[in-house]
Each structure stands twice: as structure tokens, then as C-alpha cells.
Coordinates of C-alpha atoms in Angstrom, one line a residue:
X62 CA 151.3 -36.7 -17.3
X63 CA 147.7 -38.7 -16.6
X64 CA 146.6 -37.3 -19.5
X65 CA 149.2 -38.7 -21.4
X66 CA 148.9 -42.2 -19.8
X67 CA 144.5 -42.0 -20.7
X68 CA 145.6 -41.0 -24.4
X69 CA 147.5 -43.7 -25.1
X70 CA 144.9 -45.8 -23.3
X71 CA 142.4 -44.9 -25.6
X72 CA 144.6 -45.5 -28.6
X73 CA 145.5 -48.7 -28.0
X74 CA 141.7 -49.9 -27.1
X75 CA 140.8 -48.0 -30.7
X76 CA 143.2 -50.2 -32.1
X77 CA 143.0 -53.5 -30.2
X78 CA 138.8 -53.1 -31.0
X79 CA 139.5 -52.2 -34.9
X80 CA 141.6 -55.5 -34.6
X81 CA 138.6 -57.5 -33.8
X82 CA 136.0 -56.3 -35.6
X83 CA 138.9 -57.1 -38.6
X84 CA 139.4 -60.4 -37.1
X85 CA 135.6 -61.3 -37.0
X86 CA 135.1 -60.2 -40.8
X87 CA 138.2 -62.3 -41.8
X88 CA 136.9 -65.3 -39.7
X89 CA 133.3 -64.7 -41.2
X90 CA 134.5 -64.6 -45.0
X91 CA 137.0 -67.7 -44.8
X92 CA 134.3 -69.0 -43.4
X93 CA 131.6 -68.3 -46.2
X94 CA 134.4 -69.4 -48.7
X95 CA 135.1 -73.0 -47.3
X96 CA 131.6 -73.3 -47.3
X97 CA 131.3 -72.5 -51.1
X98 CA 134.2 -74.6 -51.8
X99 CA 136.5 -71.5 -53.1
X100 CA 139.4 -73.0 -50.7
X101 CA 142.2 -71.1 -52.5
X102 CA 140.8 -68.0 -50.7
X103 CA 139.3 -69.5 -47.8
X104 CA 143.2 -71.2 -46.7
X105 CA 144.9 -67.2 -47.5
X106 CA 142.8 -65.9 -45.2
X107 CA 143.2 -69.1 -42.8
X108 CA 146.8 -68.6 -43.1
X109 CA 146.8 -65.1 -41.8
X110 CA 144.8 -65.6 -39.2
X111 CA 146.4 -69.0 -37.8
X112 CA 150.1 -66.4 -38.1
X113 CA 148.1 -64.4 -35.8
X114 CA 146.8 -66.2 -33.0
X115 CA 148.3 -69.7 -33.5
X116 CA 144.3 -70.7 -33.1
X117 CA 143.7 -74.4 -32.8
X118 CA 140.3 -73.6 -34.9
X119 CA 142.3 -72.1 -37.5
X120 CA 145.1 -74.5 -37.9
X121 CA 141.7 -77.2 -38.5
X122 CA 140.2 -75.1 -40.6
X123 CA 143.2 -74.5 -42.7
X124 CA 144.3 -78.4 -42.6
X125 CA 141.3 -79.1 -44.3
X126 CA 141.5 -76.5 -47.4
X127 CA 144.8 -78.1 -47.8
X128 CA 143.8 -81.3 -48.3
X129 CA 140.8 -80.3 -50.3
X130 CA 143.4 -78.6 -52.7
X131 CA 145.1 -81.4 -52.3
X132 CA 147.9 -79.6 -51.5
X133 CA 150.2 -82.1 -49.9
X134 CA 153.0 -80.2 -49.6
X135 CA 151.6 -77.0 -47.7
X136 CA 149.5 -79.9 -45.0
X137 CA 152.3 -81.6 -44.4
X138 CA 154.6 -78.5 -43.5
X139 CA 151.7 -77.3 -41.5
X140 CA 151.5 -80.4 -39.0
X141 CA 154.9 -80.7 -38.5
X142 CA 155.2 -77.2 -37.9
X143 CA 152.8 -77.6 -35.2
X144 CA 154.4 -81.0 -33.5
X145 CA 157.5 -79.3 -33.6
X146 CA 155.9 -76.5 -30.9
X147 CA 153.7 -78.8 -29.3
X148 CA 155.9 -82.2 -28.7
X149 CA 153.4 -83.1 -25.9
X150 CA 150.1 -82.8 -28.5
X151 CA 150.6 -86.7 -30.0
X152 CA 147.3 -85.5 -32.2
X153 CA 149.2 -84.0 -34.8
X154 CA 151.2 -87.6 -35.4
X155 CA 147.2 -88.6 -36.2
X156 CA 146.9 -85.8 -38.9
X157 CA 150.5 -86.4 -40.3
X158 CA 149.3 -90.3 -40.5
X159 CA 146.0 -89.4 -42.0
X160 CA 147.3 -87.3 -44.3
X161 CA 149.9 -89.8 -46.0
X162 CA 146.9 -92.6 -45.8
X163 CA 145.1 -90.4 -48.2
X164 CA 147.5 -90.1 -51.3
X165 CA 148.4 -93.8 -49.9
X166 CA 150.7 -94.0 -47.6
X167 CA 149.6 -96.2 -45.6
X168 CA 153.0 -97.1 -44.1
X169 CA 154.4 -94.2 -43.2
X170 CA 151.2 -93.7 -42.0
X171 CA 151.1 -96.5 -39.2
X172 CA 154.5 -95.3 -38.6
X173 CA 153.1 -91.5 -37.7
X174 CA 150.2 -93.7 -35.3
X175 CA 153.2 -95.1 -33.9
X176 CA 155.0 -92.8 -33.1
X177 CA 152.3 -91.1 -31.1
X178 CA 151.8 -94.3 -28.9
X179 CA 155.8 -94.2 -27.9
X180 CA 155.7 -91.4 -26.9
X181 CA 152.9 -91.6 -24.0
X182 CA 153.2 -91.0 -20.6
X183 CA 151.3 -92.3 -17.8
X184 CA 149.1 -89.5 -18.0
X185 CA 145.1 -90.2 -18.1
X186 CA 144.5 -87.1 -19.5
X187 CA 147.4 -87.9 -22.8
X188 CA 145.8 -91.3 -23.5
X189 CA 142.3 -90.2 -23.6
X190 CA 143.0 -87.4 -25.5
X191 CA 145.0 -89.6 -27.8
X192 CA 142.3 -92.3 -27.8
X193 CA 139.5 -91.1 -28.2
X194 CA 141.1 -88.7 -31.5
X195 CA 141.7 -91.9 -32.9
X196 CA 138.2 -93.0 -32.5
X197 CA 136.7 -89.6 -33.8
X198 CA 138.9 -89.7 -36.9
X199 CA 137.5 -93.7 -37.3
X200 CA 140.6 -95.4 -36.7
X201 CA 139.1 -98.2 -34.0
X202 CA 142.1 -100.2 -34.0
X203 CA 144.7 -97.4 -33.2
X204 CA 142.4 -96.1 -30.3
X205 CA 141.7 -99.9 -28.7
X206 CA 146.1 -100.4 -28.6
X207 CA 146.3 -96.6 -27.1
X208 CA 143.8 -97.5 -24.5
X209 CA 145.3 -100.9 -24.3
X210 CA 148.8 -99.1 -23.8
X211 CA 147.5 -96.3 -21.6
X212 CA 146.7 -99.3 -18.9
X213 CA 150.1 -100.6 -19.0
X214 CA 151.5 -97.5 -18.9
X215 CA 149.3 -97.0 -15.7
X216 CA 149.7 -100.5 -14.2
X217 CA 145.1 -101.1 -14.4
X218 CA 143.7 -103.4 -16.8
X219 CA 140.8 -102.2 -16.0
X220 CA 141.1 -98.3 -17.0
X221 CA 139.6 -96.5 -19.9
X222 CA 136.7 -98.7 -20.4
X223 CA 133.9 -96.9 -20.8
X224 CA 135.5 -95.7 -24.3
X225 CA 136.9 -99.0 -25.0
X226 CA 133.1 -100.6 -24.5
X227 CA 131.9 -99.3 -28.3
X228 CA 135.4 -99.4 -30.1
X229 CA 135.2 -103.0 -29.1
X230 CA 131.5 -103.1 -30.1
X231 CA 132.3 -101.9 -33.6
X232 CA 135.3 -104.3 -33.9
X233 CA 132.6 -107.4 -32.7
X234 CA 135.1 -107.7 -29.8
X235 CA 132.4 -109.2 -27.5
X236 CA 134.0 -111.8 -25.9
X237 CA 136.9 -109.8 -24.4
X238 CA 134.1 -106.5 -23.9
X239 CA 131.8 -108.9 -21.9
X240 CA 134.2 -110.5 -19.9
X241 CA 136.4 -106.9 -18.8
X242 CA 133.2 -105.8 -17.6
X243 CA 133.0 -108.8 -15.6
X244 CA 136.1 -107.8 -14.3
X245 CA 135.0 -105.0 -13.3
X246 CA 132.0 -105.8 -11.5
X247 CA 134.6 -107.7 -9.4
X248 CA 136.7 -104.9 -7.8
X249 CA 133.9 -102.2 -8.4
X250 CA 130.3 -104.0 -7.8
X251 CA 129.1 -100.8 -6.1
X252 CA 128.8 -99.9 -9.7
X253 CA 126.9 -102.1 -11.2
X254 CA 124.0 -99.4 -12.6
X255 CA 126.7 -98.3 -14.5
X256 CA 127.8 -101.6 -15.7
X257 CA 124.2 -102.3 -17.1
X258 CA 124.0 -99.0 -19.0
X259 CA 127.1 -99.7 -20.9
X260 CA 126.1 -103.7 -21.9
X261 CA 122.6 -102.1 -22.9
X262 CA 123.9 -99.7 -25.7
X263 CA 125.6 -102.4 -26.4
X264 CA 122.4 -104.5 -26.6
X265 CA 120.0 -102.6 -28.1
X266 CA 123.3 -102.3 -31.3
X267 CA 123.5 -105.8 -31.8
X268 CA 120.2 -107.4 -33.3
X269 CA 120.8 -110.8 -33.8
X270 CA 121.5 -111.3 -30.1
X271 CA 125.4 -112.5 -30.4
X272 CA 126.2 -110.1 -27.5
X273 CA 123.2 -111.6 -25.3
X274 CA 124.8 -114.8 -25.4
X275 CA 128.3 -114.3 -25.0
X276 CA 127.3 -112.4 -22.2
X277 CA 125.4 -114.6 -20.5
X278 CA 128.3 -117.4 -20.3
X279 CA 130.7 -114.4 -19.4
X280 CA 128.7 -113.8 -16.7
X281 CA 127.7 -117.5 -16.0
X282 CA 131.6 -118.2 -15.7
X283 CA 132.1 -115.7 -13.3
X284 CA 129.1 -117.3 -11.2
X285 CA 130.8 -120.4 -11.1
X286 CA 133.6 -119.4 -9.8
X287 CA 132.2 -117.0 -7.4
X288 CA 128.7 -118.8 -6.6
X289 CA 128.5 -116.6 -3.4
X290 CA 128.6 -113.0 -5.7
X291 CA 125.4 -111.6 -5.7
X292 CA 126.2 -109.4 -8.3
X293 CA 126.8 -111.6 -11.1
X294 CA 123.5 -113.0 -10.3
X295 CA 121.7 -109.8 -9.6
X296 CA 123.1 -109.9 -13.6
X297 CA 122.0 -112.4 -14.9
X298 CA 118.3 -111.2 -13.4
X299 CA 119.0 -108.0 -15.2
X300 CA 120.3 -110.1 -18.4
X301 CA 117.3 -112.0 -18.3
X302 CA 114.6 -108.7 -17.9
X303 CA 116.5 -107.6 -21.5
X304 CA 115.8 -110.1 -23.2
X305 CA 112.4 -110.7 -21.7
X306 CA 113.1 -113.7 -20.2
X307 CA 110.9 -114.2 -17.1
X308 CA 111.6 -117.6 -16.3
X309 CA 114.9 -117.7 -15.9
X310 CA 114.8 -114.6 -14.0
X311 CA 112.4 -116.3 -11.7
X312 CA 115.1 -119.1 -11.0
X313 CA 117.9 -117.1 -10.9
X314 CA 115.5 -114.7 -8.4
X315 CA 115.0 -118.4 -6.0
X316 CA 118.6 -119.5 -6.3
X317 CA 119.3 -115.6 -5.0
X318 CA 116.9 -115.5 -2.3
X319 CA 118.1 -119.0 -0.9
X320 CA 121.7 -118.3 -0.4
X321 CA 121.1 -115.4 0.5
X322 CA 119.4 -114.3 4.1
X323 CA 120.1 -111.0 3.2
X324 CA 118.1 -110.8 0.2
X325 CA 114.8 -111.4 1.7
X326 CA 112.9 -112.1 -1.2
X327 CA 113.5 -108.9 -3.0
X328 CA 114.7 -110.3 -6.5
X329 CA 111.5 -112.8 -6.1
X330 CA 109.2 -109.4 -5.7
X331 CA 111.5 -107.8 -8.4
X332 CA 110.8 -110.2 -10.7
X333 CA 107.2 -110.2 -10.1
X334 CA 106.5 -107.0 -10.6
X335 CA 109.1 -107.1 -13.7
X336 CA 107.0 -109.7 -15.1
X337 CA 103.3 -108.6 -14.3
X338 CA 104.6 -104.8 -16.2
X339 CA 105.2 -106.6 -19.3
X340 CA 101.9 -109.0 -18.9
X341 CA 103.8 -112.3 -18.2
X342 CA 101.2 -113.1 -16.1
X343 CA 101.8 -116.5 -15.0
X344 CA 106.0 -115.9 -14.1
X345 CA 104.8 -112.6 -12.0
X346 CA 102.1 -114.8 -10.2
X347 CA 104.5 -117.9 -9.5
X348 CA 106.4 -115.4 -7.8
X349 CA 104.0 -113.8 -5.5
X350 CA 103.1 -117.1 -4.6
X351 CA 106.8 -117.9 -3.7
X352 CA 106.5 -115.3 -1.9
X353 CA 103.8 -115.5 -0.1
X354 CA 104.2 -118.6 1.0
X355 CA 107.4 -118.1 2.6
X356 CA 104.3 -116.4 5.3
X357 CA 103.0 -112.7 6.7
X358 CA 106.3 -112.1 8.5
X359 CA 108.0 -111.7 4.9
X360 CA 108.1 -108.0 4.1
X361 CA 106.7 -108.5 0.9
X362 CA 103.9 -110.2 2.3
X363 CA 100.8 -107.8 1.9
X364 CA 102.5 -106.3 -1.6
X365 CA 102.4 -110.0 -3.2
X366 CA 99.0 -110.8 -1.5
X367 CA 97.9 -107.3 -3.3
X368 CA 99.9 -108.5 -6.6
X369 CA 98.7 -111.5 -7.3
X370 CA 95.3 -111.0 -7.0
X371 CA 96.1 -108.0 -10.0
X372 CA 97.5 -110.9 -12.2
X373 CA 95.1 -112.9 -11.8
X374 CA 92.5 -110.0 -12.6
X375 CA 94.4 -109.4 -15.6
X376 CA 94.8 -112.8 -16.8
X377 CA 91.2 -113.3 -16.6
X378 CA 90.0 -110.4 -18.2
X379 CA 92.6 -109.8 -21.1
X380 CA 91.8 -112.0 -23.4
X381 CA 89.1 -111.0 -25.4
X382 CA 86.0 -113.5 -23.5
X383 CA 86.1 -114.0 -20.1
X384 CA 85.2 -117.1 -17.8
X385 CA 81.9 -116.6 -15.5
X386 CA 83.8 -119.8 -13.5
X387 CA 87.1 -118.0 -13.3
X388 CA 85.5 -114.3 -12.4
X389 CA 83.8 -116.5 -9.7
X390 CA 86.7 -118.0 -8.3
X391 CA 88.6 -114.6 -8.7
X392 CA 85.9 -112.7 -6.4
X393 CA 85.7 -114.8 -3.6
X394 CA 89.8 -114.5 -3.6
X395 CA 89.7 -110.6 -3.4
X396 CA 86.8 -110.9 -0.8
X397 CA 88.9 -113.8 1.5
X398 CA 92.1 -111.5 1.4
X399 CA 90.3 -107.9 2.1
X400 CA 88.7 -109.4 5.2
X401 CA 92.5 -110.9 6.1
X402 CA 94.6 -107.5 5.3
X403 CA 91.4 -105.1 6.6
X404 CA 90.0 -102.5 4.6
X405 CA 92.9 -99.0 5.1
X406 CA 95.1 -96.9 2.2
X407 CA 97.5 -100.2 1.7
X408 CA 94.4 -101.6 -0.1
X409 CA 92.9 -99.4 -1.6
X410 CA 94.4 -100.4 -5.0
X411 CA 92.8 -104.3 -4.3
X412 CA 89.2 -102.5 -3.1
X413 CA 89.4 -100.6 -6.3
X414 CA 90.6 -103.2 -8.6
X415 CA 87.8 -105.2 -6.8
X416 CA 85.0 -103.3 -7.9
X417 CA 85.7 -103.7 -11.6
X418 CA 86.0 -107.1 -11.3
X419 CA 82.0 -106.9 -10.0
X420 CA 80.7 -104.4 -11.8
X421 CA 82.3 -105.3 -15.6
X422 CA 82.7 -108.9 -15.0
X423 CA 80.3 -110.5 -12.5
X424 CA 77.8 -107.9 -13.4
X425 CA 77.4 -106.6 -9.4
X426 CA 77.4 -102.7 -10.1
X427 CA 75.6 -101.4 -6.6
X428 CA 78.2 -104.1 -4.5
X429 CA 81.3 -102.7 -6.9
X430 CA 80.1 -98.9 -6.2
X431 CA 79.8 -100.0 -2.2
X432 CA 83.0 -101.0 -2.5
X433 CA 84.7 -97.5 -4.2
X434 CA 82.5 -95.2 -1.7
X435 CA 83.9 -97.1 1.2
X436 CA 87.7 -96.7 -0.2
X437 CA 87.2 -93.0 -1.0
X438 CA 86.2 -92.6 2.7
X439 CA 89.2 -94.3 4.0
X440 CA 91.9 -91.3 5.7
X441 CA 94.9 -91.3 3.3
X442 CA 97.4 -88.4 2.8
X443 CA 97.5 -90.4 -0.4
X444 CA 95.0 -88.3 -2.6
X445 CA 95.4 -89.7 -6.1
X446 CA 94.4 -93.0 -4.4
X447 CA 91.3 -91.6 -3.8
X448 CA 91.2 -89.9 -7.0
X449 CA 91.9 -93.1 -9.2
X450 CA 88.6 -94.9 -7.0
X451 CA 86.5 -92.0 -8.0
X452 CA 87.5 -92.1 -11.5
X453 CA 87.3 -95.8 -11.3
X454 CA 83.4 -94.9 -9.7
X455 CA 82.3 -92.4 -12.3
X456 CA 83.7 -95.0 -15.1
X457 CA 81.0 -97.6 -13.4
X458 CA 78.4 -95.5 -12.9
X459 CA 78.7 -94.2 -16.8
X460 CA 78.5 -98.3 -17.5
X461 CA 75.2 -98.3 -15.4
X462 CA 73.7 -95.6 -17.1
X463 CA 74.0 -92.7 -14.5
X464 CA 75.7 -90.2 -17.3
X465 CA 75.4 -87.1 -15.0
X466 CA 76.5 -88.4 -11.7
X467 CA 80.0 -90.0 -14.0
X468 CA 80.5 -87.2 -15.4
X469 CA 80.4 -85.2 -11.8
X470 CA 82.9 -87.6 -11.0
X471 CA 85.3 -87.3 -13.7
X472 CA 84.9 -83.5 -13.1
X473 CA 85.3 -83.4 -9.6
X474 CA 89.4 -85.2 -10.3
X475 CA 89.7 -83.0 -13.1
X476 CA 89.6 -80.0 -10.8
X477 CA 91.3 -80.9 -8.3
X478 CA 94.6 -82.4 -10.1
X479 CA 94.5 -79.9 -12.9
X480 CA 98.5 -79.9 -13.6
X481 CA 98.5 -83.3 -13.3
X482 CA 98.6 -86.6 -15.4
X483 CA 95.1 -87.8 -13.3
X484 CA 93.5 -84.7 -13.8
X485 CA 94.2 -84.9 -18.1
X486 CA 92.7 -88.6 -17.2
X487 CA 89.8 -87.0 -15.9
X488 CA 89.2 -84.9 -18.8
X489 CA 89.8 -87.2 -21.4
X490 CA 87.0 -89.5 -19.9
X491 CA 84.8 -86.4 -19.9
X492 CA 85.8 -85.3 -23.1
X493 CA 84.6 -89.4 -24.1
X494 CA 81.4 -88.8 -22.1
X495 CA 80.6 -86.5 -24.5
X496 CA 81.0 -87.6 -27.4
X497 CA 78.8 -91.2 -26.2
X498 CA 76.1 -88.6 -25.1
X499 CA 75.9 -86.8 -28.6
X500 CA 77.9 -84.0 -27.7
X501 CA 80.8 -83.4 -30.7
X502 CA 81.7 -79.9 -31.3
X503 CA 82.1 -79.6 -27.1
X504 CA 84.0 -83.6 -27.6
X505 CA 86.3 -82.1 -30.0
X506 CA 87.2 -78.9 -28.2
X507 CA 87.8 -80.9 -24.7
X508 CA 90.2 -83.2 -27.1
X509 CA 92.0 -80.8 -29.3
X510 CA 93.1 -79.5 -25.8
X511 CA 93.7 -82.6 -24.5
X512 CA 96.3 -83.4 -28.1
X513 CA 99.1 -81.5 -26.2
X514 CA 99.2 -83.3 -23.1
X515 CA 102.6 -84.7 -21.7
X516 CA 101.1 -87.5 -21.2
X517 CA 101.9 -89.6 -24.3
X518 CA 98.7 -92.3 -24.3
X519 CA 96.4 -89.4 -23.0
X520 CA 97.5 -87.1 -25.9
X521 CA 97.4 -90.0 -28.7
X522 CA 94.0 -91.6 -27.6
X523 CA 92.6 -87.8 -27.5
X524 CA 94.3 -87.3 -31.3
X525 CA 92.5 -90.8 -32.2
X526 CA 88.8 -89.8 -30.3
X527 CA 89.0 -85.9 -32.0
X528 CA 89.7 -87.2 -35.5
X529 CA 86.9 -89.4 -35.3
X530 CA 84.5 -87.0 -34.8
X531 CA 86.3 -84.3 -37.5
X532 CA 86.5 -87.5 -39.7
X533 CA 82.5 -88.3 -40.1
X534 CA 80.9 -85.0 -40.1
X535 CA 78.1 -85.4 -42.8
X536 CA 78.1 -83.3 -46.4
X537 CA 75.3 -81.6 -44.9
X538 CA 77.7 -81.0 -41.6
X539 CA 75.5 -82.6 -38.9
X540 CA 76.6 -86.0 -37.3
X541 CA 73.7 -88.7 -37.8
X542 CA 75.6 -91.5 -38.5
X543 CA 78.2 -90.6 -36.3
X544 CA 75.4 -90.3 -33.6
X545 CA 74.2 -94.0 -34.1
X546 CA 77.7 -94.9 -34.4
X547 CA 78.5 -93.0 -30.7
X548 CA 75.4 -94.5 -29.1
X549 CA 76.5 -98.1 -30.1
X550 CA 79.8 -97.3 -28.8
X551 CA 78.6 -96.5 -25.6
X552 CA 76.3 -100.0 -26.0
X553 CA 79.3 -101.5 -26.2
X554 CA 80.9 -100.4 -23.5
X555 CA 78.0 -101.2 -20.8
X556 CA 77.9 -104.7 -22.8
X557 CA 74.1 -103.8 -24.5
X558 CA 75.7 -105.8 -27.4
X559 CA 72.6 -106.8 -29.0
X560 CA 71.9 -103.3 -28.7
X561 CA 75.4 -102.2 -30.4
X562 CA 74.9 -104.1 -33.3
X563 CA 71.5 -102.9 -34.1
X564 CA 72.5 -99.5 -34.2
X565 CA 75.6 -99.7 -36.5
X566 CA 73.3 -101.5 -39.2
X567 CA 71.6 -99.0 -39.2
X568 CA 74.0 -97.0 -40.2
X569 CA 74.3 -98.7 -43.3
X570 CA 70.8 -96.5 -44.4
X571 CA 72.1 -93.0 -44.1
X572 CA 73.2 -91.0 -47.2
X573 CA 76.4 -90.1 -45.8
X574 CA 78.3 -92.6 -44.2
X575 CA 81.4 -93.5 -46.5
X576 CA 83.7 -92.6 -43.7
X577 CA 82.8 -94.3 -40.6
X578 CA 82.0 -97.6 -42.6
X579 CA 85.7 -98.9 -41.4
X580 CA 84.6 -97.9 -38.3
X581 CA 81.6 -100.3 -37.9
X582 CA 83.4 -103.0 -38.9
X583 CA 86.0 -102.8 -36.1
X584 CA 83.1 -101.9 -33.5
X585 CA 81.2 -104.8 -35.0
X586 CA 84.7 -107.1 -34.7
X587 CA 85.6 -106.7 -31.1
X588 CA 81.6 -107.3 -30.3
X589 CA 81.8 -110.4 -32.0
X590 CA 85.4 -111.3 -30.0
X591 CA 83.1 -110.2 -26.6
X592 CA 80.8 -112.6 -27.5
X593 CA 83.4 -115.9 -28.2
X594 CA 82.2 -115.9 -32.0
X595 CA 85.9 -115.5 -33.1
X596 CA 84.9 -116.8 -37.0
X597 CA 83.0 -113.8 -37.3
X598 CA 85.4 -111.8 -36.0
X599 CA 88.0 -113.0 -38.1
X600 CA 85.7 -112.4 -41.9
X601 CA 85.2 -108.6 -40.3
X602 CA 88.6 -107.5 -39.9
X603 CA 89.6 -109.5 -43.4
X604 CA 87.3 -107.2 -45.1
X605 CA 88.8 -104.3 -42.9
X606 CA 92.0 -104.9 -43.9
X607 CA 90.9 -105.8 -47.7
X608 CA 88.6 -102.7 -48.3
X609 CA 89.8 -100.3 -45.8
X610 CA 94.0 -100.9 -46.4
X611 CA 94.9 -97.2 -46.6
X612 CA 92.6 -95.8 -43.1
X613 CA 93.4 -95.7 -39.8
X614 CA 92.4 -99.1 -38.3
X615 CA 93.9 -101.4 -41.4
X616 CA 97.2 -101.7 -38.5
X617 CA 94.8 -102.1 -35.6
X618 CA 92.8 -104.8 -37.6
X619 CA 96.6 -107.1 -38.3
X620 CA 98.0 -107.0 -34.6
X621 CA 94.1 -107.7 -33.9
X622 CA 93.9 -110.5 -36.4
X623 CA 97.5 -111.9 -35.2
X624 CA 96.3 -112.4 -31.8
X625 CA 92.7 -113.4 -32.6
X626 CA 94.9 -116.3 -34.2
X627 CA 97.8 -116.7 -31.9
X628 CA 95.6 -116.8 -28.8
X629 CA 92.2 -118.0 -29.4
X630 CA 92.8 -120.3 -33.0
X631 CA 96.1 -121.0 -31.9
X632 CA 97.6 -121.1 -35.5
X633 CA 101.3 -119.2 -34.6
X634 CA 102.2 -119.8 -38.5
X635 CA 99.1 -117.2 -39.6
X636 CA 99.4 -115.1 -36.6
X637 CA 102.7 -114.5 -37.5
X638 CA 101.9 -113.4 -41.5
X639 CA 99.6 -110.5 -40.0
X640 CA 102.1 -109.4 -37.4
X641 CA 104.7 -109.5 -40.7
X642 CA 102.4 -107.8 -42.8
X643 CA 102.0 -105.2 -40.0
X644 CA 105.6 -104.3 -39.7
X645 CA 106.2 -104.4 -43.4
X646 CA 102.9 -102.5 -44.7
X647 CA 103.1 -99.9 -41.7
X648 CA 106.0 -99.1 -40.5
X649 CA 104.7 -95.8 -38.7
X650 CA 102.1 -97.8 -36.7
X651 CA 102.1 -98.1 -32.3
X652 CA 101.5 -101.8 -32.4
X653 CA 105.1 -102.7 -34.5
X654 CA 107.5 -102.7 -31.5
X655 CA 105.2 -105.3 -30.1
X656 CA 104.1 -107.4 -33.3
X657 CA 108.0 -107.4 -33.4
X658 CA 108.3 -109.5 -30.0
X659 CA 105.4 -111.7 -30.6
X660 CA 107.0 -112.4 -34.0
X661 CA 110.0 -113.3 -32.7
X662 CA 108.4 -115.2 -30.0
X663 CA 106.4 -117.0 -32.1
X664 CA 109.4 -117.9 -34.0
X665 CA 111.2 -119.4 -31.2
X666 CA 108.0 -121.5 -30.2
X667 CA 107.8 -122.9 -33.5
X668 CA 111.6 -123.8 -33.8

């Protein structure tokens, strides 16, 4: 008996396996016919497969075959059969409506859509399935109606808001969208980050700024109605950040600080940090100063003292040239702050910045080195702080001309942080040092490794320097012109401008120097800017964009010209011309995003 059962089982298994194998062959053949546009052959196979299994996948392909064959009768019969067999699956009504719509019977199509919506019950899953299906099929109005009816059935006016958001945006129903999310925050304030993500998506896609204005009004109305609701105040700050309006964000943050003792200045501190990271140093400094004036008992006091000096340092050194009086004043503030706060783990970043100020801007290399040696000896578990100080000390020693000690420090950090961005940065510094001293092949080998770095900025810098070396090998496989240029580059780094200009001028005497001439023009322009000779820099940069428009430095030159006319010549219309040319002619440039921001801001100022 057991043998009989075993034999029957084996026969069944073999037939089942054979059947599955045949079905797989049919599936592949049907799909191949469909891809080739042979819809009759494809439909014939899918009809058989669908009859065998009633699979939704086969149904979808079979329906598409009928549609492509303009076989309305077969398509209609197929859909109606599915409706009868699956009365709770409302998407079949959508399919039938779409079929009628394709043949111009819009009235009949609308009736099918309405039937589907009329059959809805208070089921979240059913409403979601139908609404999403309408949306997928390009019927946003019906999708909105479906979700709104679902809200009525389930007696919750804020259901399906995530699904409705892109639909509202598509239909430009920005006021509805903004008001509903603000209503949502009233009952679910803890979901503020979720709300911000949803709104950010809409803000990003709405390029003309319409939604931002509507959202600001909606938040303002809620804040007026609920003045003690800090969630809405937080939303206003967040929106100001999206628009880069840090002054407005600061005003709102101060209002929160004055209304809520629990805030303790956290929003103002947030504004200070975000403003600083976006290079709005004036607002950042005001925000830090506001908290500093609250006294030492403020929990952000030390961070604000450090942050304030950092933004003042950025303000003083971000221009093409620096004011010695500003540097002197800032140096005194660093000294006083370190006396007050002490030299400890928390103030290591402050000591590092003070050293940079002394070395590169106050001509006190020894004083800078002493501070960094002291910082390196401070006990801390945060080894990256010490590594950062070593890199800065290496930069300063290179600035002073001590190439080998600089290289040693870079190598120490590279070895200690081999699998960390700090290690990659140290490797890049060493590669650049090798370039400065004419070891081009070694430098290029290290740079080619760094081009695959996970840190985008390091990878880009490595690629640029590697290309500079590769592109400027002479025809006789030497680097005669590049040797002079790299020495000039190092002299520029060390603020030895006359030496740098002399070396750059010498390059014109070389036979093989064509490829490097755009680099020479750029470097001389940078030197003239540092010297405050802006008219000369303007001339050089314009020669570069005229004579070397197809070279890699043309977009750099355009951006620098925009900055020059914006910040130094105070000529916003002319600055805008350069930013617009950059955006139009060099759309792949890394400067395009920043150029757009500046162009927009300048146009607002001009209006």
C-alpha cells in the first residue's frame, strides 16, 4: 500500500513540476510577444494563463493587450468578470472607467469612478487602495475625492494627509495643503519633523515661491490664534531657514525665548549655528551676542563665546583682503576669551582658530605654533580634536617654510586615522605638499587614490590637483613650467606675493607652456585680489573667460568676478551678469547653486 501511495505521489509531483515549468515557458513567451508589440499572440497565451490561475498579474497584462488591440469588447468583458468575482475590489471600477475614457465616453467613465467611491466602507485599507490607484492612473481629482470621502466615513478630517499632500500640490491647492498640516500640528505637535519633511518636498518642487508665502500666512494665523503654542513659532523659524531668511528666524527665536522660560535660548542658539553654517555671519554674531549677554548662567554661554569669535573670524577673513585693525582687535578678543574660559578640552577649537589668526593674518607664526603645541597636550578622549590641531600646525609650519615637519605631522594624522575623513584630509595635505616641492609623480599617485574618497570635497580637490599635474606635463615628459607654477603656488600660500609673481612671469619664457597659461592668469588674479588691486584682478579674470572659455577655470573666473563686483565694486547689476553667464554657460559647475542664490538675493535687493 505504501508503495502505491509513493508511486502516486511521485507521479503527481512530476506532473506538477512539468506544469510549473510549462507555465514559466508560457510566461516568458507571452512577455516576449508583448515587448515586441505582437499583442494578439501575447493575449492568446495570457488568456490561457489567466484562466488557469486568475492571477492579477496575468489580468493586468491581458487587459493591456486588449487595449493595445483596441478590443474594447474583450477588455470590458474581462473587467466586468473581475468585478463580479471580486465585489470588494473597487479598483476594477477604475479600470472600466479608464476603458470608457479612452474611447471618449467620459460620462460613463465618471459613473464608474463614482460607483467605486459610493461602495467605500469605513475601511482605511480600502480607501487607501482606491485613492492610491486613482493617483497611479493619473486621476488626482478622483483620488482627492476618495480620500476626503474616507475621512467622512471614518469621521477623522486629518486622515490620509500624507497621501493628499502631493495631490494637493499637483492641483495647486496650496492653501488647503498648508491649513490642513497646521491643523494636524495642533493635535499632533510631536510629529513636527514629519510635517516638515512633507512640506519640504512641496517647497522644493514649487520654484516660484508661491507655496512658501501661503505657508507663512497659514502658520502666522495659527500663531496669532494660539500665541502660546511654540510649535507654530518653531515652524516659522524652520520656514525662515528654508528661505535663508535668518534675520526673520532670529526675530522669531527671540520671541520664543522671551515667552518661554523652558526654551532657555535653545532656538536662538539654533539660529546662530544655522546662520553661521550658511555664511550669514552678521545674524550669527547677533544671535551669539544675545545669548552671551544673558550671562554665564546661560547653558549656552561657553559655546556662544566660542561661536561668536568664530563668526567674527570668518567675517574678518572671508574677503579678498583683510583689515589689519580688525585682525588686531579680534586677536585681543581671542586672548581675553581664553583667559576667561581657560585652556581645556572645550576650548581646543578656540585655540586652533586663534592660532590660524596669528599665523596667517597677524604674522606671528611662533605664537601660533606655541598655542597649538599647548592644545595638543590637553588631555581629551576626543582624539580628532588633537588630530585637527596637528593638521593646522602642519599648515602653519608649511606656511613658515618648514616642509619636512609639516609632512611629519600630516603623516601622523594619516596613520592614526587611516579609515576616517581626517586621515584622507591628511593624505591630501601631504600630496599637495609633494606637489609644492616638485614631486609630481608621487603627488599624483596619492591624489589618484583620494579621487575615490567618500568625502566629496576631498575627492573633488584631489581630482582638480591631479588633473593640473597631468595636463601640464611638457611634450618632452618633463614638468618645467609646472615646477615654476607649483613654486609660485607655494609662495602664494606663504603670502610671498612678489616672489610668486616673479615665478609666474618666468613661465612665459618656456617653450611648452600653453596648457598652464589659464592657471597662471588665475593665480595672478588671486594675488592681485589679496593685494587689494581689484582692477588688475578684474582685467586678468576677463582675459581668462575670453581666451580660455573652454578650460576648467572659466566657471571659477566667472564666480570670482561676480563676487568681485558684488562685494568690492558694489555693482550688483554687473555681478548678476557674471552669475547669469555662469548658470547659462556652465550648468554643470559646482558654483551654479551658490550663483543662483546670490542672483536671487541681489535681484531682491535691487527691487
